[in-house]
Amino acid sequence: MRQAGRYLPEYRAIRDKLSFIEMCKRPDVACEVTLQPLRRFELDAAIVFADILLPLEPMGIGFHFAPEGGPVIERPIRSGRDVKGVRAIDPRTELDYVMQTLRLVRREIDGKTPLIGFAGAPYTLASYVIEGGHTRDYAHVKTLMFDDPATFDRLMELLAEVCAGYLLAQIEAGAQAVQLFDSWVGWLGPYDYERHVLRHVRYVVDQVRGHGAPVIYFANGASGMLDLVSQVGADVIGVDWRIGLDRAWEQLGADVAVQGNLDPLTLLGPPAAIEERVADVLRRAGGRPGHVFNLGHGLVPQIDPDNVRYLVDAVHRLSAGARD
Ligand code: CP3
């Protein structure tokens, strides 16, 4: 998660010359940035360099990144009329630059490192387009959800359709696994998750499964409702760091693979602190088949790349016994 990015000097060197969106839209650059972390670290997978917000532009929802960081949606969607102005897209053609990046990366690493594609889950995308950007309380999202549930639902359906098509197009272009990011779903209680979100995620997963690539669903902040999260039917559930992996797995059931769940800010710490916490995650995974070691959320810019190297090597060293 944010495997590439501003914590790497070689990323910042390119970013000094191009905007983030320009980087995403140039397949040669996006391919290069995808490969940067693989050159430094012994990673077991690559994740394509793109962003969950890219489908919004062809859908008619303009956005940009503010100079101080963070996305800004130009005209937030807050009514039935606003939703009527949003259109479904054909991701194969309208997000062709992402497909080209996937094809380029796949050619570079084929047979060595598997490639992951991704998309934002419907609720997380809906929260951006309704709020218009970052928020502390999701007041606009909840207002629409409670005042006009039919409109909220219509928007979720549209986003789910786009999301499914986008992931399928990525599999066709070479993604060998796909991850759905539900970064902001943890601000909902279980009642509204079940009522307004679950079926849309299940729809995406149903459409995408069975096309040769496992589907990973990362529901950030959802450790209080893992029973519901497991009902989406994904092959792999990504778990954040706020719950012990052993407890999470008990709630998810033995049939699902689990990805997680080191607190990403552990990487601010000295190697000994990292080692201790990696060991704890692995102890809780208990050698079960289907554990994919990962961070519980994304890397942040202030992290020292040497600590990332230490982490990757520690995971391989400490899990070698469990893998044999
Ligand atoms: O992991 C990777 O290397 C793949 C690339 C990737 C990015 N965004 C690149 C990026 C992935 C998987 C994402 C997903 C994404 N984007 C999510 C879901 C994951 C999560 O963190 O919860 C979300 C919510 C977004 C939306 C988004 N994009 C935000 C909120 C921001 C601003 C963040 C900030 O710190 O300024 C972005 C921009 C972004 N996406 C950057 C990168 C490398 C930073 C862009 C820059 O260089 O200025």
mmCIF file of C-alpha atoms and ligand atoms in Angstrom:
data_model
loop_
_atom_site.group_PDB
_atom_site.id
_atom_site.type_symbol
_atom_site.label_atom_id
_atom_site.label_comp_id
_atom_site.label_asym_id
_atom_site.label_seq_id
_atom_site.Cartn_x
_atom_site.Cartn_y
_atom_site.Cartn_z
ATOM 1 C CA MET A 1 0.000 0.000 0.000
ATOM 2 C CA ARG A 2 1.712 3.137 -1.224
ATOM 3 C CA GLN A 3 4.704 0.942 -1.890
ATOM 4 C CA ALA A 4 5.948 3.624 -4.283
ATOM 5 C CA GLY A 5 5.944 7.268 -3.237
ATOM 6 C CA ARG A 6 7.517 10.209 -1.565
ATOM 7 C CA TYR A 7 9.599 8.279 0.977
ATOM 8 C CA LEU A 8 11.881 7.291 -1.939
ATOM 9 C CA PRO A 9 14.357 9.936 -3.230
ATOM 10 C CA GLU A 10 14.170 8.432 -6.743
ATOM 11 C CA TYR A 11 10.383 9.028 -6.686
ATOM 12 C CA ARG A 12 10.827 12.622 -5.500
ATOM 13 C CA ALA A 13 13.316 13.255 -8.321
ATOM 14 C CA ILE A 14 10.592 12.478 -10.900
ATOM 15 C CA ARG A 15 7.866 14.144 -8.847
ATOM 16 C CA ASP A 16 9.889 17.408 -8.831
ATOM 17 C CA LYS A 17 9.356 17.585 -12.609
ATOM 18 C CA LEU A 18 5.829 16.193 -13.026
ATOM 19 C CA SER A 19 2.560 16.447 -11.135
ATOM 20 C CA PHE A 20 1.215 13.291 -9.533
ATOM 21 C CA ILE A 21 -1.555 13.033 -12.136
ATOM 22 C CA GLU A 22 0.926 13.507 -14.987
ATOM 23 C CA MET A 23 2.975 10.673 -13.525
ATOM 24 C CA CYS A 24 -0.086 8.416 -13.474
ATOM 25 C CA LYS A 25 -1.015 9.305 -17.047
ATOM 26 C CA ARG A 26 2.382 8.544 -18.559
ATOM 27 C CA PRO A 27 2.741 4.761 -18.773
ATOM 28 C CA ASP A 28 6.533 4.926 -19.111
ATOM 29 C CA VAL A 29 6.803 7.021 -15.935
ATOM 30 C CA ALA A 30 4.170 5.043 -14.013
ATOM 31 C CA CYS A 31 5.968 1.816 -14.968
ATOM 32 C CA GLU A 32 9.312 3.200 -13.785
ATOM 33 C CA VAL A 33 7.813 4.329 -10.454
ATOM 34 C CA THR A 34 6.140 0.932 -9.954
ATOM 35 C CA LEU A 35 9.520 -0.738 -10.375
ATOM 36 C CA GLN A 36 11.469 1.606 -8.056
ATOM 37 C CA PRO A 37 10.616 -0.190 -4.788
ATOM 38 C CA LEU A 38 11.328 -3.589 -6.404
ATOM 39 C CA ARG A 39 14.880 -2.490 -7.226
ATOM 40 C CA ARG A 40 15.552 -1.616 -3.604
ATOM 41 C CA PHE A 41 13.694 -4.311 -1.682
ATOM 42 C CA GLU A 42 13.066 -8.060 -1.985
ATOM 43 C CA LEU A 43 9.319 -7.590 -2.334
ATOM 44 C CA ASP A 44 7.055 -10.527 -3.141
ATOM 45 C CA ALA A 45 4.652 -8.470 -5.274
ATOM 46 C CA ALA A 46 4.431 -5.203 -7.189
ATOM 47 C CA ILE A 47 1.426 -2.870 -7.072
ATOM 48 C CA VAL A 48 0.782 -0.756 -10.131
ATOM 49 C CA PHE A 49 1.362 2.985 -9.735
ATOM 50 C CA ALA A 50 -2.024 4.678 -10.146
ATOM 51 C CA ASP A 51 -4.684 6.096 -7.840
ATOM 52 C CA ILE A 52 -8.175 5.152 -6.713
ATOM 53 C CA LEU A 53 -9.475 8.525 -7.928
ATOM 54 C CA LEU A 54 -8.470 8.149 -11.595
ATOM 55 C CA PRO A 55 -11.853 6.757 -12.804
ATOM 56 C CA LEU A 56 -13.630 9.888 -11.528
ATOM 57 C CA GLU A 57 -12.385 12.208 -14.268
ATOM 58 C CA PRO A 58 -13.944 10.270 -17.208
ATOM 59 C CA MET A 59 -17.093 9.816 -15.097
ATOM 60 C CA GLY A 60 -17.481 13.602 -15.214
ATOM 61 C CA ILE A 61 -16.244 14.257 -11.670
ATOM 62 C CA GLY A 62 -13.290 16.603 -12.019
ATOM 63 C CA PHE A 63 -10.643 16.711 -9.296
ATOM 64 C CA HIS A 64 -7.134 17.904 -8.612
ATOM 65 C CA PHE A 65 -4.607 17.590 -5.806
ATOM 66 C CA ALA A 66 -4.184 20.715 -3.709
ATOM 67 C CA PRO A 67 -0.571 21.952 -3.471
ATOM 68 C CA GLU A 68 -0.536 21.108 0.248
ATOM 69 C CA GLY A 69 -1.622 17.549 -0.596
ATOM 70 C CA GLY A 70 -4.980 15.861 -0.576
ATOM 71 C CA PRO A 71 -7.558 15.520 -3.342
ATOM 72 C CA VAL A 72 -10.142 18.230 -4.115
ATOM 73 C CA ILE A 73 -13.321 17.307 -6.022
ATOM 74 C CA GLU A 74 -14.326 20.335 -8.053
ATOM 75 C CA ARG A 75 -18.111 19.911 -7.815
ATOM 76 C CA PRO A 76 -19.086 17.495 -5.022
ATOM 77 C CA ILE A 77 -22.078 15.204 -5.644
ATOM 78 C CA ARG A 78 -24.787 15.862 -3.064
ATOM 79 C CA SER A 79 -28.199 15.455 -4.739
ATOM 80 C CA GLY A 80 -30.166 13.300 -7.172
ATOM 81 C CA ARG A 81 -29.551 15.922 -9.849
ATOM 82 C CA ASP A 82 -25.811 15.786 -9.275
ATOM 83 C CA VAL A 83 -25.853 11.979 -9.610
ATOM 84 C CA LYS A 84 -27.707 12.241 -12.941
ATOM 85 C CA GLY A 85 -24.705 14.141 -14.293
ATOM 86 C CA VAL A 86 -22.341 11.246 -13.511
ATOM 87 C CA ARG A 87 -21.776 8.652 -16.189
ATOM 88 C CA ALA A 88 -20.579 5.064 -16.340
ATOM 89 C CA ILE A 89 -17.368 4.611 -18.315
ATOM 90 C CA ASP A 90 -15.551 2.028 -20.390
ATOM 91 C CA PRO A 91 -12.311 1.659 -18.395
ATOM 92 C CA ARG A 92 -10.555 -0.202 -21.237
ATOM 93 C CA THR A 93 -10.570 2.892 -23.388
ATOM 94 C CA GLU A 94 -11.095 5.738 -20.939
ATOM 95 C CA LEU A 95 -8.406 4.530 -18.532
ATOM 96 C CA ASP A 96 -6.261 3.073 -21.255
ATOM 97 C CA TYR A 97 -3.136 4.674 -19.767
ATOM 98 C CA VAL A 98 -3.470 2.469 -16.644
ATOM 99 C CA MET A 99 -3.845 -0.631 -18.858
ATOM 100 C CA GLN A 100 -0.726 0.378 -20.794
ATOM 101 C CA THR A 101 1.195 0.769 -17.530
ATOM 102 C CA LEU A 102 0.103 -2.698 -16.405
ATOM 103 C CA ARG A 103 1.226 -4.205 -19.708
ATOM 104 C CA LEU A 104 4.604 -2.458 -19.500
ATOM 105 C CA VAL A 105 5.216 -3.510 -15.893
ATOM 106 C CA ARG A 106 4.119 -7.068 -16.551
ATOM 107 C CA ARG A 107 6.590 -7.334 -19.410
ATOM 108 C CA GLU A 108 9.411 -6.171 -17.097
ATOM 109 C CA ILE A 109 8.723 -8.504 -14.184
ATOM 110 C CA ASP A 110 6.871 -11.417 -15.761
ATOM 111 C CA GLY A 111 7.778 -14.737 -14.177
ATOM 112 C CA LYS A 112 9.639 -13.029 -11.335
ATOM 113 C CA THR A 113 7.244 -10.881 -9.332
ATOM 114 C CA PRO A 114 3.436 -10.946 -9.457
ATOM 115 C CA LEU A 115 1.634 -7.708 -10.255
ATOM 116 C CA ILE A 116 -1.337 -6.336 -8.295
ATOM 117 C CA GLY A 117 -3.955 -3.984 -9.752
ATOM 118 C CA PHE A 118 -6.377 -2.013 -7.597
ATOM 119 C CA ALA A 119 -9.422 0.226 -7.339
ATOM 120 C CA GLY A 120 -11.236 2.204 -4.684
ATOM 121 C CA ALA A 121 -14.265 0.423 -3.237
ATOM 122 C CA PRO A 122 -17.636 2.101 -3.878
ATOM 123 C CA TYR A 123 -18.062 3.606 -0.393
ATOM 124 C CA THR A 124 -14.556 5.076 -0.266
ATOM 125 C CA LEU A 125 -15.004 6.637 -3.705
ATOM 126 C CA ALA A 126 -18.480 7.867 -2.725
ATOM 127 C CA SER A 127 -17.060 9.531 0.356
ATOM 128 C CA TYR A 128 -14.561 11.481 -1.755
ATOM 129 C CA VAL A 129 -17.116 12.572 -4.331
ATOM 130 C CA ILE A 130 -19.728 13.559 -1.738
ATOM 131 C CA GLU A 131 -17.393 15.276 0.739
ATOM 132 C CA GLY A 132 -15.259 16.880 -1.961
ATOM 133 C CA GLY A 133 -12.036 15.973 -0.197
ATOM 134 C CA HIS A 134 -10.687 15.076 3.198
ATOM 135 C CA THR A 135 -13.072 15.213 6.139
ATOM 136 C CA ARG A 136 -13.010 14.482 9.853
ATOM 137 C CA ASP A 137 -16.624 13.425 10.282
ATOM 138 C CA TYR A 138 -18.163 12.429 6.920
ATOM 139 C CA ALA A 139 -21.090 14.748 7.619
ATOM 140 C CA HIS A 140 -22.062 15.234 3.945
ATOM 141 C CA VAL A 141 -21.878 11.497 3.227
ATOM 142 C CA LYS A 142 -24.079 10.686 6.189
ATOM 143 C CA THR A 143 -26.516 13.486 5.416
ATOM 144 C CA LEU A 144 -27.079 12.093 1.917
ATOM 145 C CA MET A 145 -27.221 8.510 3.191
ATOM 146 C CA PHE A 146 -29.893 9.342 5.776
ATOM 147 C CA ASP A 147 -31.870 12.063 3.938
ATOM 148 C CA ASP A 148 -31.963 10.516 0.494
ATOM 149 C CA PRO A 149 -30.956 6.847 0.645
ATOM 150 C CA ALA A 150 -32.222 6.186 -2.904
ATOM 151 C CA THR A 151 -29.807 8.753 -4.348
ATOM 152 C CA PHE A 152 -26.956 7.459 -2.189
ATOM 153 C CA ASP A 153 -27.708 3.949 -3.396
ATOM 154 C CA ARG A 154 -27.819 5.022 -7.030
ATOM 155 C CA LEU A 155 -24.386 6.610 -6.676
ATOM 156 C CA MET A 156 -23.043 3.441 -5.004
ATOM 157 C CA GLU A 157 -24.449 1.318 -7.859
ATOM 158 C CA LEU A 158 -22.781 3.483 -10.450
ATOM 159 C CA LEU A 159 -19.449 3.390 -8.621
ATOM 160 C CA ALA A 160 -19.715 -0.393 -8.130
ATOM 161 C CA GLU A 161 -20.298 -0.864 -11.855
ATOM 162 C CA VAL A 162 -17.276 1.263 -12.747
ATOM 163 C CA CYS A 163 -15.156 -0.410 -10.095
ATOM 164 C CA ALA A 164 -15.973 -3.934 -11.355
ATOM 165 C CA GLY A 165 -15.297 -2.984 -14.991
ATOM 166 C CA TYR A 166 -12.063 -1.244 -14.029
ATOM 167 C CA LEU A 167 -10.743 -4.281 -12.124
ATOM 168 C CA LEU A 168 -11.716 -6.669 -14.924
ATOM 169 C CA ALA A 169 -9.931 -4.469 -17.447
ATOM 170 C CA GLN A 170 -6.839 -4.497 -15.211
ATOM 171 C CA ILE A 171 -6.890 -8.312 -15.056
ATOM 172 C CA GLU A 172 -7.129 -8.417 -18.849
ATOM 173 C CA ALA A 173 -4.148 -6.040 -19.064
ATOM 174 C CA GLY A 174 -2.002 -8.274 -16.840
ATOM 175 C CA ALA A 175 -2.873 -7.787 -13.148
ATOM 176 C CA GLN A 176 -2.456 -11.140 -11.360
ATOM 177 C CA ALA A 177 -4.363 -10.106 -8.226
ATOM 178 C CA VAL A 178 -6.610 -7.115 -7.584
ATOM 179 C CA GLN A 179 -7.164 -5.154 -4.400
ATOM 180 C CA LEU A 180 -10.202 -3.122 -3.467
ATOM 181 C CA PHE A 181 -9.391 -0.295 -1.061
ATOM 182 C CA ASP A 182 -12.165 0.602 1.367
ATOM 183 C CA SER A 183 -10.081 3.136 3.229
ATOM 184 C CA TRP A 184 -12.849 5.115 4.941
ATOM 185 C CA VAL A 185 -15.453 2.467 5.682
ATOM 186 C CA GLY A 186 -14.389 2.361 9.343
ATOM 187 C CA TRP A 187 -16.297 5.579 9.987
ATOM 188 C CA LEU A 188 -19.543 3.670 9.562
ATOM 189 C CA GLY A 189 -21.177 1.541 12.201
ATOM 190 C CA PRO A 190 -22.164 -2.047 11.411
ATOM 191 C CA TYR A 191 -25.804 -1.104 10.851
ATOM 192 C CA ASP A 192 -25.066 1.279 7.982
ATOM 193 C CA TYR A 193 -22.286 -0.891 6.588
ATOM 194 C CA GLU A 194 -24.743 -3.746 6.283
ATOM 195 C CA ARG A 195 -27.559 -1.568 5.033
ATOM 196 C CA HIS A 196 -25.756 0.707 2.574
ATOM 197 C CA VAL A 197 -22.370 -0.763 1.651
ATOM 198 C CA LEU A 198 -22.091 -4.541 1.892
ATOM 199 C CA ARG A 199 -24.154 -5.511 -1.126
ATOM 200 C CA HIS A 200 -22.284 -3.113 -3.403
ATOM 201 C CA VAL A 201 -18.907 -4.560 -2.412
ATOM 202 C CA ARG A 202 -20.315 -8.062 -2.816
ATOM 203 C CA TYR A 203 -21.482 -7.102 -6.306
ATOM 204 C CA VAL A 204 -17.971 -5.977 -7.291
ATOM 205 C CA VAL A 205 -16.383 -9.118 -5.842
ATOM 206 C CA ASP A 206 -18.949 -11.370 -7.587
ATOM 207 C CA GLN A 207 -18.274 -9.721 -10.937
ATOM 208 C CA VAL A 208 -14.506 -9.908 -10.629
ATOM 209 C CA ARG A 209 -13.918 -13.321 -9.018
ATOM 210 C CA GLY A 210 -13.379 -16.268 -11.327
ATOM 211 C CA HIS A 211 -11.283 -14.328 -13.842
ATOM 212 C CA GLY A 212 -7.955 -15.791 -12.790
ATOM 213 C CA ALA A 213 -6.909 -13.196 -10.217
ATOM 214 C CA PRO A 214 -7.587 -13.395 -6.475
ATOM 215 C CA VAL A 215 -9.630 -10.497 -5.085
ATOM 216 C CA ILE A 216 -8.305 -8.754 -1.963
ATOM 217 C CA TYR A 217 -10.651 -6.523 0.037
ATOM 218 C CA PHE A 218 -9.020 -4.069 2.452
ATOM 219 C CA ALA A 219 -11.556 -2.592 4.869
ATOM 220 C CA ASN A 220 -9.688 -0.011 6.933
ATOM 221 C CA GLY A 221 -10.983 0.614 10.449
ATOM 222 C CA ALA A 222 -13.493 -2.221 10.177
ATOM 223 C CA SER A 223 -12.143 -4.476 12.907
ATOM 224 C CA GLY A 224 -15.415 -4.081 14.827
ATOM 225 C CA MET A 225 -17.427 -5.624 11.992
ATOM 226 C CA LEU A 226 -15.262 -8.345 10.478
ATOM 227 C CA ASP A 227 -18.248 -10.709 10.521
ATOM 228 C CA LEU A 228 -19.865 -8.422 7.920
ATOM 229 C CA VAL A 229 -16.615 -7.819 6.039
ATOM 230 C CA SER A 230 -16.212 -11.575 5.552
ATOM 231 C CA GLN A 231 -19.618 -11.651 3.826
ATOM 232 C CA VAL A 232 -18.296 -9.735 0.795
ATOM 233 C CA GLY A 233 -16.840 -13.048 -0.402
ATOM 234 C CA ALA A 234 -13.304 -11.880 -1.237
ATOM 235 C CA ASP A 235 -10.444 -14.405 -1.529
ATOM 236 C CA VAL A 236 -8.265 -12.335 0.784
ATOM 237 C CA ILE A 237 -9.226 -9.851 3.505
ATOM 238 C CA GLY A 238 -6.770 -7.043 4.269
ATOM 239 C CA VAL A 239 -6.782 -6.205 7.966
ATOM 240 C CA ASP A 240 -5.615 -2.936 9.530
ATOM 241 C CA TRP A 241 -3.322 -2.820 12.592
ATOM 242 C CA ARG A 242 -5.938 -2.006 15.211
ATOM 243 C CA ILE A 243 -6.717 -5.657 15.945
ATOM 244 C CA GLY A 244 -4.512 -8.670 16.645
ATOM 245 C CA LEU A 245 -4.223 -10.809 13.528
ATOM 246 C CA ASP A 246 -5.202 -13.922 15.521
ATOM 247 C CA ARG A 247 -8.456 -12.356 16.701
ATOM 248 C CA ALA A 248 -9.205 -11.002 13.218
ATOM 249 C CA TRP A 249 -8.683 -14.414 11.652
ATOM 250 C CA GLU A 250 -10.952 -16.103 14.205
ATOM 251 C CA GLN A 251 -13.729 -13.724 13.195
ATOM 252 C CA LEU A 252 -13.112 -14.043 9.462
ATOM 253 C CA GLY A 253 -13.042 -17.841 9.459
ATOM 254 C CA ALA A 254 -10.368 -20.296 8.411
ATOM 255 C CA ASP A 255 -11.370 -20.401 4.729
ATOM 256 C CA VAL A 256 -10.171 -16.939 3.839
ATOM 257 C CA ALA A 257 -6.601 -15.707 3.346
ATOM 258 C CA VAL A 258 -5.595 -12.716 5.475
ATOM 259 C CA GLN A 259 -3.307 -9.844 4.554
ATOM 260 C CA GLY A 260 -1.759 -7.665 7.210
ATOM 261 C CA ASN A 261 -1.277 -6.106 9.571
ATOM 262 C CA LEU A 262 1.768 -4.211 10.895
ATOM 263 C CA ASP A 263 1.138 -0.624 12.018
ATOM 264 C CA PRO A 264 2.834 1.319 9.175
ATOM 265 C CA LEU A 265 4.257 3.837 11.613
ATOM 266 C CA THR A 266 6.272 1.038 13.189
ATOM 267 C CA LEU A 267 8.638 1.912 10.336
ATOM 268 C CA LEU A 268 9.533 5.151 12.106
ATOM 269 C CA GLY A 269 11.104 3.053 14.819
ATOM 270 C CA PRO A 270 14.586 1.595 15.166
ATOM 271 C CA PRO A 271 15.210 -1.884 13.716
ATOM 272 C CA ALA A 272 14.795 -3.592 17.100
ATOM 273 C CA ALA A 273 11.281 -2.135 17.471
ATOM 274 C CA ILE A 274 10.395 -3.222 13.923
ATOM 275 C CA GLU A 275 11.720 -6.732 14.505
ATOM 276 C CA GLU A 276 9.716 -7.142 17.715
ATOM 277 C CA ARG A 277 6.468 -6.152 16.032
ATOM 278 C CA VAL A 278 7.037 -8.241 12.908
ATOM 279 C CA ALA A 279 7.589 -11.227 15.213
ATOM 280 C CA ASP A 280 4.319 -10.433 16.968
ATOM 281 C CA VAL A 281 2.322 -10.349 13.705
ATOM 282 C CA LEU A 282 3.899 -13.645 12.603
ATOM 283 C CA ARG A 283 3.262 -15.250 15.993
ATOM 284 C CA ARG A 284 -0.405 -14.272 15.724
ATOM 285 C CA ALA A 285 -0.577 -15.614 12.157
ATOM 286 C CA GLY A 286 0.691 -18.835 13.722
ATOM 287 C CA GLY A 287 1.976 -20.331 10.452
ATOM 288 C CA ARG A 288 -1.559 -20.650 9.063
ATOM 289 C CA PRO A 289 -1.597 -21.088 5.282
ATOM 290 C CA GLY A 290 -2.840 -17.985 3.494
ATOM 291 C CA HIS A 291 -1.122 -15.268 5.500
ATOM 292 C CA VAL A 292 0.145 -12.433 3.294
ATOM 293 C CA PHE A 293 2.389 -10.185 5.386
ATOM 294 C CA ASN A 294 1.604 -6.528 4.772
ATOM 295 C CA LEU A 295 1.277 -3.182 6.468
ATOM 296 C CA GLY A 296 -2.054 -2.371 8.095
ATOM 297 C CA HIS A 297 -2.244 0.773 5.880
ATOM 298 C CA GLY A 298 0.047 2.781 3.588
ATOM 299 C CA LEU A 299 3.642 3.943 3.897
ATOM 300 C CA VAL A 300 3.983 7.623 4.804
ATOM 301 C CA PRO A 301 6.514 10.073 3.293
ATOM 302 C CA GLN A 302 8.640 10.507 6.434
ATOM 303 C CA ILE A 303 9.631 6.821 6.601
ATOM 304 C CA ASP A 304 13.317 5.962 6.054
ATOM 305 C CA PRO A 305 13.720 3.500 3.131
ATOM 306 C CA ASP A 306 16.401 1.653 5.133
ATOM 307 C CA ASN A 307 13.709 0.720 7.638
ATOM 308 C CA VAL A 308 11.548 -0.661 4.819
ATOM 309 C CA ARG A 309 14.484 -2.823 3.745
ATOM 310 C CA TYR A 310 14.930 -3.987 7.324
ATOM 311 C CA LEU A 311 11.233 -4.867 7.524
ATOM 312 C CA VAL A 312 11.149 -6.855 4.273
ATOM 313 C CA ASP A 313 14.261 -8.803 5.229
ATOM 314 C CA ALA A 314 12.960 -9.430 8.768
ATOM 315 C CA VAL A 315 9.677 -10.810 7.416
ATOM 316 C CA HIS A 316 11.517 -13.213 5.131
ATOM 317 C CA ARG A 317 13.993 -14.273 7.819
ATOM 318 C CA LEU A 318 11.424 -14.762 10.582
ATOM 319 C CA SER A 319 8.829 -16.502 8.417
ATOM 320 C CA ALA A 320 11.250 -18.853 6.630
ATOM 321 C CA GLY A 321 10.494 -21.657 9.100
ATOM 322 C CA ALA A 322 6.740 -21.206 8.813
ATOM 323 C CA ARG A 323 6.860 -21.267 5.009
ATOM 324 C CA ASP A 324 8.828 -24.512 4.667
HETATM 325 O O1 CP3 B 1 1.097 1.451 -3.402
HETATM 326 C C1 CP3 B 1 1.531 1.920 -4.471
HETATM 327 O O2 CP3 B 1 2.719 2.135 -4.696
HETATM 328 C C2 CP3 B 1 0.521 2.156 -5.572
HETATM 329 C C3 CP3 B 1 0.085 3.469 -5.670
HETATM 330 C C4 CP3 B 1 -1.094 3.984 -4.849
HETATM 331 C C5 CP3 B 1 -1.277 5.368 -4.711
HETATM 332 N N1 CP3 B 1 -2.495 5.602 -4.168
HETATM 333 C C6 CP3 B 1 -0.315 6.390 -5.144
HETATM 334 C C7 CP3 B 1 -0.367 7.737 -4.548
HETATM 335 C C8 CP3 B 1 -2.195 3.359 -4.271
HETATM 336 C C9 CP3 B 1 -2.463 1.886 -4.067
HETATM 337 C C10 CP3 B 1 -3.090 4.411 -3.856
HETATM 338 C C11 CP3 B 1 -4.422 4.162 -3.301
HETATM 339 C C12 CP3 B 1 -5.157 5.284 -2.726
HETATM 340 N N2 CP3 B 1 -5.244 6.593 -3.157
HETATM 341 C C13 CP3 B 1 -6.006 5.158 -1.620
HETATM 342 C C14 CP3 B 1 -6.288 3.874 -0.915
HETATM 343 C C15 CP3 B 1 -5.208 3.491 -0.005
HETATM 344 C C16 CP3 B 1 -5.166 4.307 1.269
HETATM 345 O O3 CP3 B 1 -4.157 4.940 1.494
HETATM 346 O O4 CP3 B 1 -6.151 4.244 2.002
HETATM 347 C C17 CP3 B 1 -6.552 6.427 -1.346
HETATM 348 C C18 CP3 B 1 -7.474 6.786 -0.211
HETATM 349 C C19 CP3 B 1 -6.080 7.323 -2.338
HETATM 350 C C20 CP3 B 1 -6.448 8.747 -2.515
HETATM 351 C C21 CP3 B 1 -5.250 9.622 -2.411
HETATM 352 N N3 CP3 B 1 -4.255 9.685 -3.356
HETATM 353 C C22 CP3 B 1 -4.937 10.533 -1.377
HETATM 354 C C23 CP3 B 1 -5.743 10.753 -0.132
HETATM 355 C C24 CP3 B 1 -3.718 11.141 -1.738
HETATM 356 C C25 CP3 B 1 -3.000 12.267 -1.043
HETATM 357 C C26 CP3 B 1 -2.137 11.656 -0.010
HETATM 358 C C27 CP3 B 1 -1.048 12.588 0.449
HETATM 359 O O5 CP3 B 1 -0.371 12.116 1.364
HETATM 360 O O6 CP3 B 1 -0.868 13.673 -0.074
HETATM 361 C C28 CP3 B 1 -3.292 10.565 -2.947
HETATM 362 C C29 CP3 B 1 -2.052 10.879 -3.686
HETATM 363 C C30 CP3 B 1 -1.114 9.749 -3.896
HETATM 364 N N4 CP3 B 1 -1.494 8.523 -4.361
HETATM 365 C C31 CP3 B 1 0.306 9.794 -3.752
HETATM 366 C C32 CP3 B 1 0.788 8.535 -4.180
HETATM 367 C C33 CP3 B 1 2.220 8.090 -4.312
HETATM 368 C C34 CP3 B 1 1.128 10.998 -3.321
HETATM 369 C C35 CP3 B 1 1.199 11.887 -4.522
HETATM 370 C C36 CP3 B 1 2.338 12.855 -4.521
HETATM 371 O O7 CP3 B 1 3.459 12.481 -4.932
HETATM 372 O O8 CP3 B 1 2.118 14.036 -4.179
#
